[in-house]
Coordinates of C-alpha atoms in Angstrom, one line a residue:
Chain A
M1 CA -4.5 10.9 -8.3
C2 CA -7.8 10.0 -6.6
L3 CA -6.1 11.5 -3.4
A4 CA -9.1 12.3 -1.1
I5 CA -9.8 13.8 2.1
P6 CA -11.8 13.7 5.3
M7 CA -12.3 17.3 6.2
E8 CA -15.3 18.9 8.7
L9 CA -18.1 21.0 6.7
I10 CA -18.3 24.3 8.9
E11 CA -20.5 26.6 7.0
I12 CA -22.6 26.6 4.2
T13 CA -21.4 29.5 2.0
G14 CA -23.8 29.4 -0.9
E15 CA -26.3 27.5 -3.0
G16 CA -23.8 24.6 -4.0
T17 CA -20.7 25.8 -1.7
G18 CA -19.6 25.5 1.7
K19 CA -16.3 26.0 4.2
V20 CA -14.3 22.6 5.6
N21 CA -12.1 22.6 8.7
A22 CA -9.5 19.3 9.1
G23 CA -6.8 20.6 11.9
G24 CA -7.4 24.9 11.5
I25 CA -6.8 24.5 7.7
R26 CA -9.7 26.0 5.9
T27 CA -10.8 26.0 2.6
D28 CA -14.0 26.7 0.2
V29 CA -15.3 23.3 -1.8
S30 CA -18.0 22.5 -4.1
L31 CA -21.2 20.0 -2.5
M32 CA -22.1 20.2 -5.8
M33 CA -21.7 16.4 -5.7
I34 CA -23.3 15.4 -2.5
P35 CA -25.9 18.4 -1.9
H36 CA -27.5 16.5 1.0
A37 CA -24.2 18.0 2.9
K38 CA -25.2 19.3 6.6
V39 CA -22.3 21.4 8.8
G40 CA -20.4 18.8 10.7
D41 CA -20.7 16.3 8.7
Y42 CA -16.9 15.0 7.3
L43 CA -16.7 14.9 3.7
I44 CA -13.9 13.3 1.4
I45 CA -12.9 15.9 -0.3
H46 CA -11.3 15.4 -3.5
A47 CA -9.9 18.2 -6.2
G48 CA -11.8 20.8 -4.1
F49 CA -15.0 19.0 -4.6
G50 CA -17.2 17.4 -1.8
I51 CA -17.4 13.4 -2.8
E52 CA -19.1 11.3 -0.1
I53 CA -19.4 12.2 3.2
L54 CA -18.2 9.8 5.3
D55 CA -20.3 7.3 7.4
R56 CA -19.3 7.8 11.6
E57 CA -21.2 4.8 12.0
E58 CA -19.0 2.7 9.9
A59 CA -15.9 4.9 11.0
R60 CA -16.9 4.1 14.5
I61 CA -17.4 0.4 13.6
R62 CA -14.1 -0.3 11.9
L63 CA -12.2 1.3 14.7
D64 CA -13.9 -0.5 17.6
L65 CA -12.7 -3.7 15.4
F66 CA -9.6 -2.5 14.7
K67 CA -8.9 -2.2 19.0
E68 CA -10.4 -5.6 19.3
I69 CA -8.0 -7.3 17.2
A70 CA -5.4 -5.1 18.8
E71 CA -6.1 -5.8 22.4
A72 CA -6.9 -9.7 21.3
T73 CA -3.2 -9.3 19.7
R74 CA -2.0 -7.6 23.3
H75 CA -3.1 -10.7 25.0
L76 CA -2.1 -13.1 23.6
E77 CA 1.2 -11.6 23.1
E78 CA 1.9 -11.1 27.4
T79 CA 0.6 -15.0 27.8
Chain B
M1 CA -6.8 3.7 19.4
K2 CA -4.3 3.7 22.0
Q3 CA -0.6 4.0 21.8
G4 CA 0.7 1.2 20.0
D5 CA -2.5 -0.6 18.7
E6 CA -2.1 0.0 14.9
S7 CA 1.0 -2.1 15.3
L8 CA -0.6 -4.5 16.9
A9 CA -3.7 -4.7 14.5
A10 CA -1.6 -4.1 11.9
R11 CA 0.8 -7.5 12.9
S12 CA -2.5 -9.6 13.7
L13 CA -3.6 -9.2 10.3
S14 CA -0.1 -9.7 8.8
R15 CA -0.3 -12.9 11.0
E16 CA -3.6 -14.3 9.5
I17 CA -2.4 -13.5 6.0
Y18 CA 0.5 -16.1 6.9
E19 CA -1.3 -18.7 8.0
E20 CA -3.9 -18.7 5.0
A21 CA -1.2 -18.0 2.3
G22 CA 0.6 -21.5 4.1
A23 CA -2.6 -23.2 2.8
L24 CA -1.7 -22.0 -0.9
P25 CA -0.1 -24.3 -2.7
T26 CA 1.2 -21.8 -5.3
E27 CA 2.5 -18.4 -5.3
V28 CA -0.9 -15.8 -5.8
R29 CA -1.1 -12.0 -7.7
F30 CA -2.8 -8.9 -6.5
M31 CA -2.9 -6.0 -8.5
E32 CA -3.7 -2.6 -6.7
V33 CA -5.8 -1.2 -9.2
C34 CA -4.9 2.5 -8.5
G35 CA -2.1 4.4 -8.1
T36 CA -2.4 6.6 -4.4
H37 CA -2.8 2.7 -3.1
T38 CA 0.5 2.0 -5.0
M39 CA 2.4 4.7 -3.1
A40 CA 0.4 4.1 0.6
I41 CA 2.0 0.5 0.0
H42 CA 5.4 1.4 -0.5
E43 CA 4.9 4.1 2.1
A44 CA 3.8 1.9 4.9
G45 CA 6.3 -0.9 3.7
L46 CA 3.2 -3.4 3.5
K47 CA 5.1 -5.4 1.4
S48 CA 7.3 -6.6 4.1
L49 CA 4.5 -8.1 6.5
L50 CA 3.9 -10.0 3.5
P51 CA 4.5 -14.0 2.7
E52 CA 7.0 -14.5 0.1
N53 CA 4.1 -16.3 -1.8
I54 CA 1.8 -13.3 -1.9
K55 CA 3.2 -10.8 -4.8
L56 CA 1.4 -7.1 -5.0
V57 CA 1.5 -5.9 -8.5
S58 CA 0.6 -2.1 -9.8
G59 CA -1.9 -1.9 -12.3
P60 CA -2.8 1.0 -14.4
G61 CA -4.5 3.2 -12.0
C62 CA -2.1 6.1 -12.0
P63 CA -3.8 9.1 -14.7
V64 CA -0.7 10.4 -15.5
C65 CA 1.0 6.7 -16.3
V66 CA -1.6 6.2 -18.6
T67 CA -2.0 9.7 -20.5
E68 CA -0.5 9.0 -23.9
K69 CA 2.9 11.0 -24.8
S70 CA 0.9 12.5 -27.6
F71 CA -1.4 14.2 -25.1
I72 CA 1.6 16.4 -24.1
D73 CA 2.6 17.3 -27.3
E74 CA -1.1 18.1 -28.7
A75 CA -1.8 20.6 -25.3
I76 CA 1.6 21.8 -25.9
L77 CA 0.7 23.0 -30.2
I78 CA -2.8 24.1 -28.9
G79 CA -1.2 26.6 -26.1
K80 CA 1.3 27.6 -29.3
E81 CA -0.9 27.2 -32.3
Y82 CA -3.7 29.3 -30.4
D83 CA -1.7 31.4 -28.1
A84 CA -3.4 30.0 -25.1
C85 CA -3.2 29.6 -21.8
L86 CA -2.7 25.6 -20.8
V87 CA -4.3 25.2 -17.2
T88 CA -3.6 21.7 -15.6
F89 CA -3.1 19.2 -12.5
G90 CA 0.8 19.6 -11.1
D91 CA 0.7 15.8 -12.2
L92 CA 1.6 16.2 -15.6
V93 CA 4.2 19.2 -15.5
R94 CA 6.7 17.1 -15.3
V95 CA 5.7 13.9 -17.9
P96 CA 8.1 14.2 -21.2
G97 CA 6.3 14.6 -24.3
S98 CA 7.7 14.3 -27.6
F99 CA 9.2 17.6 -27.8
G100 CA 9.1 18.9 -24.0
S101 CA 7.5 19.0 -20.5
L102 CA 4.9 21.2 -20.3
A103 CA 7.6 22.5 -17.8
S104 CA 10.3 23.6 -20.3
Y105 CA 7.5 24.7 -23.1
R106 CA 6.8 27.2 -19.6
A107 CA 10.9 27.9 -19.5
E108 CA 10.4 29.0 -23.1
G109 CA 7.7 31.4 -22.4
G110 CA 4.5 29.4 -22.9
S111 CA 1.9 30.1 -21.0
I112 CA 0.9 27.5 -17.7
R113 CA -1.1 27.6 -15.1
V114 CA -1.2 24.8 -12.3
V115 CA -5.0 24.1 -10.4
Y116 CA -5.8 22.1 -7.9
S117 CA -9.6 21.9 -8.4
P118 CA -10.8 22.3 -12.0
L119 CA -13.0 24.8 -11.0
D120 CA -9.9 27.4 -10.7
A121 CA -10.1 27.0 -15.0
I122 CA -13.1 29.1 -14.6
A123 CA -11.2 31.9 -12.9
A124 CA -8.1 31.6 -15.1
A125 CA -10.5 31.4 -18.3
E126 CA -12.4 34.5 -17.1
E127 CA -8.9 36.2 -16.3
A128 CA -7.7 35.5 -19.5
L129 CA -10.7 37.9 -21.2
G130 CA -11.3 35.9 -24.4
R131 CA -7.9 34.5 -25.3
P132 CA -8.5 30.5 -25.2
T133 CA -7.9 29.2 -21.3
V134 CA -7.4 25.0 -22.2
F135 CA -7.8 22.3 -19.3
L136 CA -5.5 19.3 -19.9
G137 CA -8.1 16.9 -19.0
V138 CA -6.8 13.5 -17.0
G139 CA -8.4 11.1 -14.6
F140 CA -10.3 8.3 -13.2
E141 CA -14.0 8.2 -11.5
T142 CA -13.0 10.2 -8.7
T143 CA -12.3 13.4 -11.0
I144 CA -14.3 13.0 -14.0
P145 CA -17.1 14.2 -12.2
T146 CA -15.2 17.7 -11.1
I147 CA -14.5 18.4 -14.6
A148 CA -18.0 17.7 -15.1
A149 CA -18.9 19.9 -12.5
T150 CA -16.7 22.4 -13.8
L151 CA -18.4 22.6 -17.3
K152 CA -21.6 22.4 -16.3
T153 CA -21.0 25.5 -14.0
A154 CA -19.0 27.6 -17.4
L155 CA -21.7 26.9 -19.4
G156 CA -24.0 28.8 -17.0
K157 CA -22.0 31.4 -16.4
G158 CA -21.9 31.4 -20.7
V159 CA -18.2 31.3 -20.6
D160 CA -16.4 31.0 -24.0
N161 CA -13.3 30.8 -23.6
L162 CA -12.8 27.4 -21.9
F163 CA -12.0 24.2 -23.6
V164 CA -11.2 20.8 -23.0
V165 CA -8.4 18.3 -23.8
S166 CA -9.9 15.0 -22.9
A167 CA -7.8 11.8 -21.9
F168 CA -9.9 10.8 -19.6
K169 CA -10.0 6.8 -18.7
T170 CA -12.9 4.5 -17.3
I171 CA -11.9 1.7 -14.8
H172 CA -14.0 -0.9 -16.3
P173 CA -12.9 -1.6 -19.7
P174 CA -9.2 -2.0 -18.8
L175 CA -10.0 -3.8 -15.9
K176 CA -11.9 -6.4 -17.8
I177 CA -8.9 -7.1 -19.7
L178 CA -6.8 -7.5 -16.3
A179 CA -9.3 -9.6 -14.9
A180 CA -9.1 -12.0 -17.9
K181 CA -5.1 -12.7 -17.1
D182 CA -4.5 -16.0 -15.6
D183 CA -1.7 -14.5 -13.2
L184 CA -4.0 -12.9 -11.8
D185 CA -5.8 -13.8 -9.1
G186 CA -7.9 -10.6 -7.2
F187 CA -7.8 -7.1 -7.2
L188 CA -7.6 -4.3 -4.4
L189 CA -10.0 -1.9 -5.9
P190 CA -9.5 1.7 -5.7
G191 CA -11.1 3.1 -2.8
H192 CA -11.9 6.7 -4.1
V193 CA -13.3 5.8 -7.7
S194 CA -15.5 3.2 -5.8
A195 CA -16.7 6.3 -4.3
I196 CA -18.2 7.1 -7.4
L197 CA -19.3 3.9 -8.8
G198 CA -20.1 2.2 -6.1
S199 CA -18.9 -1.4 -4.4
N200 CA -21.6 -3.7 -6.7
C201 CA -20.5 -2.2 -9.4
F202 CA -17.3 -4.7 -9.6
E203 CA -19.7 -7.9 -9.4
Y204 CA -18.6 -9.1 -12.8
L205 CA -15.2 -10.0 -11.5
P206 CA -16.4 -13.0 -9.5
R207 CA -19.4 -14.0 -12.2
D208 CA -17.4 -13.6 -15.6
F209 CA -13.7 -14.1 -15.0
H210 CA -13.9 -16.2 -11.1
K211 CA -11.2 -13.1 -9.7
A212 CA -11.9 -11.6 -6.1
G213 CA -12.1 -8.3 -5.4
V214 CA -11.9 -6.1 -2.4
V215 CA -12.6 -2.2 -2.3
A216 CA -9.9 -0.7 0.1
G217 CA -8.8 2.3 1.9
F218 CA -5.8 4.4 2.3
E219 CA -4.6 3.6 5.5
G220 CA -2.0 0.4 6.2
L221 CA -4.2 -1.1 8.6
D222 CA -7.3 -1.0 5.7
I223 CA -5.0 -2.3 2.9
L224 CA -4.1 -5.5 4.7
Q225 CA -7.7 -5.6 6.0
A226 CA -8.7 -6.1 1.9
L227 CA -5.4 -7.9 1.4
R228 CA -6.2 -10.4 4.1
D229 CA -9.6 -10.7 3.1
L230 CA -8.3 -11.3 -0.3
V231 CA -6.4 -13.9 0.9
R232 CA -8.9 -15.5 2.1
M233 CA -11.5 -15.4 -0.4
V234 CA -9.1 -17.8 -3.3
A235 CA -7.5 -19.7 -0.2
R236 CA -11.6 -21.2 0.1
K237 CA -11.7 -20.8 -3.5
S238 CA -14.8 -18.4 -2.6
P239 CA -13.8 -15.5 -4.8
H240 CA -16.6 -12.4 -4.5
I241 CA -16.9 -8.6 -3.9
A242 CA -15.8 -7.1 -0.1
N243 CA -16.4 -3.2 0.3
D244 CA -13.4 -2.5 3.2
Y245 CA -14.2 0.9 3.1
K246 CA -17.5 1.5 4.1
R247 CA -17.1 3.9 5.9
V248 CA -17.1 6.4 2.6
V249 CA -18.0 3.3 -0.2
R250 CA -22.0 2.6 -0.6
S251 CA -22.9 -0.1 -2.6
E252 CA -24.7 2.5 -4.7
G253 CA -21.7 5.1 -5.2
N254 CA -22.7 8.6 -5.7
P255 CA -25.7 9.2 -7.9
T256 CA -25.3 12.1 -7.9
A257 CA -21.7 12.3 -8.9
R258 CA -22.8 9.8 -12.1
A259 CA -25.4 11.5 -13.5
L260 CA -23.0 14.8 -13.6
I261 CA -20.5 12.3 -16.0
D262 CA -23.6 11.6 -18.0
E263 CA -24.5 14.7 -18.1
V264 CA -21.9 15.9 -20.2
F265 CA -19.3 13.1 -20.9
A266 CA -19.9 10.2 -23.4
P267 CA -17.7 7.4 -24.2
C268 CA -15.1 7.4 -26.2
D269 CA -12.4 4.9 -27.6
A270 CA -9.4 6.0 -25.6
S271 CA -5.6 5.1 -26.1
W272 CA -4.1 4.1 -22.9
R273 CA -0.3 3.8 -23.2
G274 CA 1.7 1.4 -23.4
L275 CA -1.9 -0.7 -23.1
G276 CA -3.1 0.7 -26.8
V277 CA -6.3 1.5 -27.8
I278 CA -9.5 0.4 -25.5
P279 CA -12.9 0.6 -26.4
G280 CA -14.9 3.0 -25.4
S281 CA -12.7 3.6 -22.5
G282 CA -12.6 7.6 -22.6
L283 CA -14.9 10.1 -22.2
V284 CA -15.5 13.4 -24.3
P285 CA -18.1 16.0 -24.0
K286 CA -21.5 16.0 -25.7
G287 CA -24.5 18.1 -26.6
P288 CA -24.0 21.7 -25.6
Y289 CA -21.1 21.1 -23.5
S290 CA -19.3 19.6 -27.1
R291 CA -18.7 23.4 -27.7
F292 CA -15.8 22.7 -24.6
D293 CA -14.1 20.5 -26.8
A294 CA -11.0 21.3 -27.6
S295 CA -10.1 19.0 -30.4
V296 CA -12.9 19.8 -32.7
H297 CA -12.6 24.1 -31.7
L298 CA -8.6 24.3 -31.6
P299 CA -7.7 21.4 -33.7
V300 CA -3.7 20.9 -33.9
D301 CA -1.7 18.2 -36.5
V302 CA -0.1 15.7 -33.7
P303 CA 2.3 13.9 -34.7
P304 CA 2.5 10.2 -34.2
A305 CA 4.3 9.9 -30.7
E306 CA 6.9 7.2 -30.1
D307 CA 8.0 5.9 -26.6
D308 CA 11.9 4.1 -26.2
P309 CA 11.9 0.7 -27.0
R310 CA 13.4 -0.1 -24.2
C311 CA 10.5 1.3 -21.7
R312 CA 8.9 -1.2 -20.0
C313 CA 5.8 0.3 -18.4
A314 CA 3.6 -1.1 -20.4
A315 CA 4.0 -4.4 -19.0
I316 CA 5.1 -3.2 -15.8
L317 CA 1.0 -1.1 -16.2
M318 CA -0.2 -4.7 -16.8
G319 CA 1.2 -6.4 -13.7
S320 CA 3.4 -8.6 -16.3
R321 CA 6.7 -6.9 -14.8
T322 CA 8.0 -5.3 -12.1
P323 CA 10.0 -2.1 -12.3
D324 CA 12.9 -4.0 -11.5
T325 CA 13.5 -6.0 -14.3
C326 CA 14.1 -3.3 -16.6
G327 CA 17.0 -2.6 -18.1
L328 CA 16.9 1.3 -17.4
F329 CA 15.2 1.2 -14.0
G330 CA 17.3 3.6 -11.7
R331 CA 20.5 4.0 -14.6
E332 CA 18.7 5.9 -17.2
C333 CA 15.7 6.0 -16.1
T334 CA 14.9 7.9 -12.4
P335 CA 12.7 10.4 -11.1
E336 CA 15.4 13.5 -12.0
Y337 CA 15.2 12.2 -15.6
P338 CA 12.2 10.3 -15.9
V339 CA 12.1 7.7 -19.9
G340 CA 9.0 6.7 -19.3
P341 CA 5.5 7.5 -17.8
C342 CA 5.8 5.4 -14.2
M343 CA 8.5 6.6 -13.4
V344 CA 6.8 10.4 -13.6
S345 CA 3.7 10.5 -12.2
S346 CA 4.4 10.1 -8.0
E347 CA 2.2 7.6 -8.0
G348 CA 3.4 5.5 -10.6
T349 CA 4.9 2.3 -9.7
C350 CA 8.9 2.8 -10.8
A351 CA 8.6 6.1 -8.5
A352 CA 7.7 4.1 -6.2
Y353 CA 10.3 1.5 -6.0
Y354 CA 12.7 4.0 -7.0
K355 CA 11.6 6.2 -3.4
Y356 CA 11.7 3.5 -1.4
G357 CA 13.6 1.3 -2.3
A358 CA 11.4 -1.7 -2.7
V359 CA 13.5 -3.9 -5.3

């Protein structure tokens, strides 16, 4: 039940409300828990609320780490 | 990532887990506390990437699974006695109570509205024109602030026909009971509950119980990485708290969300299905928000509910048994005709075992 997905904030629609988009699916969400969210942020959406803002730097670090691991494994398995 | 990178990274993490586990003299048991992790583990087939001596058991973090049967009974009785419209998350609709589920109550003419967001309950109350509208409140700290925000909004709008039946649960009290168990070595900590509470709040696991804990995301690689870190901590006898979901979880969590919880709710004792009453593990509306408390304003006499004595959900929720050791599993108890709560919830351990054939 604690499922939550990242969606991009594309518009602030009112006080504490915004519109988000993911793959063409758009919906209105409450920003009551993340009042500092800005257009362009990726929000973690749960039950119609943004509960947190995705940290892009940390997301990049994670992807780089897995790329690195994959590259090393590829190298290891080919030799 | 390039095509194939994900499976390469998974193989590499799996290999690291095998290496660390190979040095362990005994079996090691980790609990995934959160039901959403349970589903992700089974869906990705992660157990097939783990060595024999690393066991994953599911915990109590499935809100539907730990909600007492009497909660469903109370909701239906409120619906009947006060001609109320019941508003609920979809997860609860098929859960069997003592005299039927919300689905069967609806088939008999009861008014049930399924919503995605608790905010929809405000619209439902406004449309109901004074008829009592009752939100069935279940969930952990991920969901609780969304209900708190809903009640705050309702108070601001002066909505006076909205009520909440509270079966909210907080994660620390049961986690402390589980951490004291000798047969659990570490915890895969719930990612989105941690987004609210912060990764720092689990420091008592290593400090007071000498148990490891890793906050994990929900993709296959996130979970494998967290498991590798857990195995490593156990193998090196250095249990601590690690946060492998930093892209979402801050060490201090989301203080705005926690302030909402604190403004609207006060702790209370709560009864967990299978586990019994755990002091201070529930929440009820307080102060000006007590006007929304259904148990105060729409009281009903709820007869004590009895669970099927053959059902093993209690032991399964404690990580002491797996579904395949229950005599009902897959025979009398199936997702179509569930006996126990772990089968009825799509995130329940029994449902996951049944769906993915992980016996």
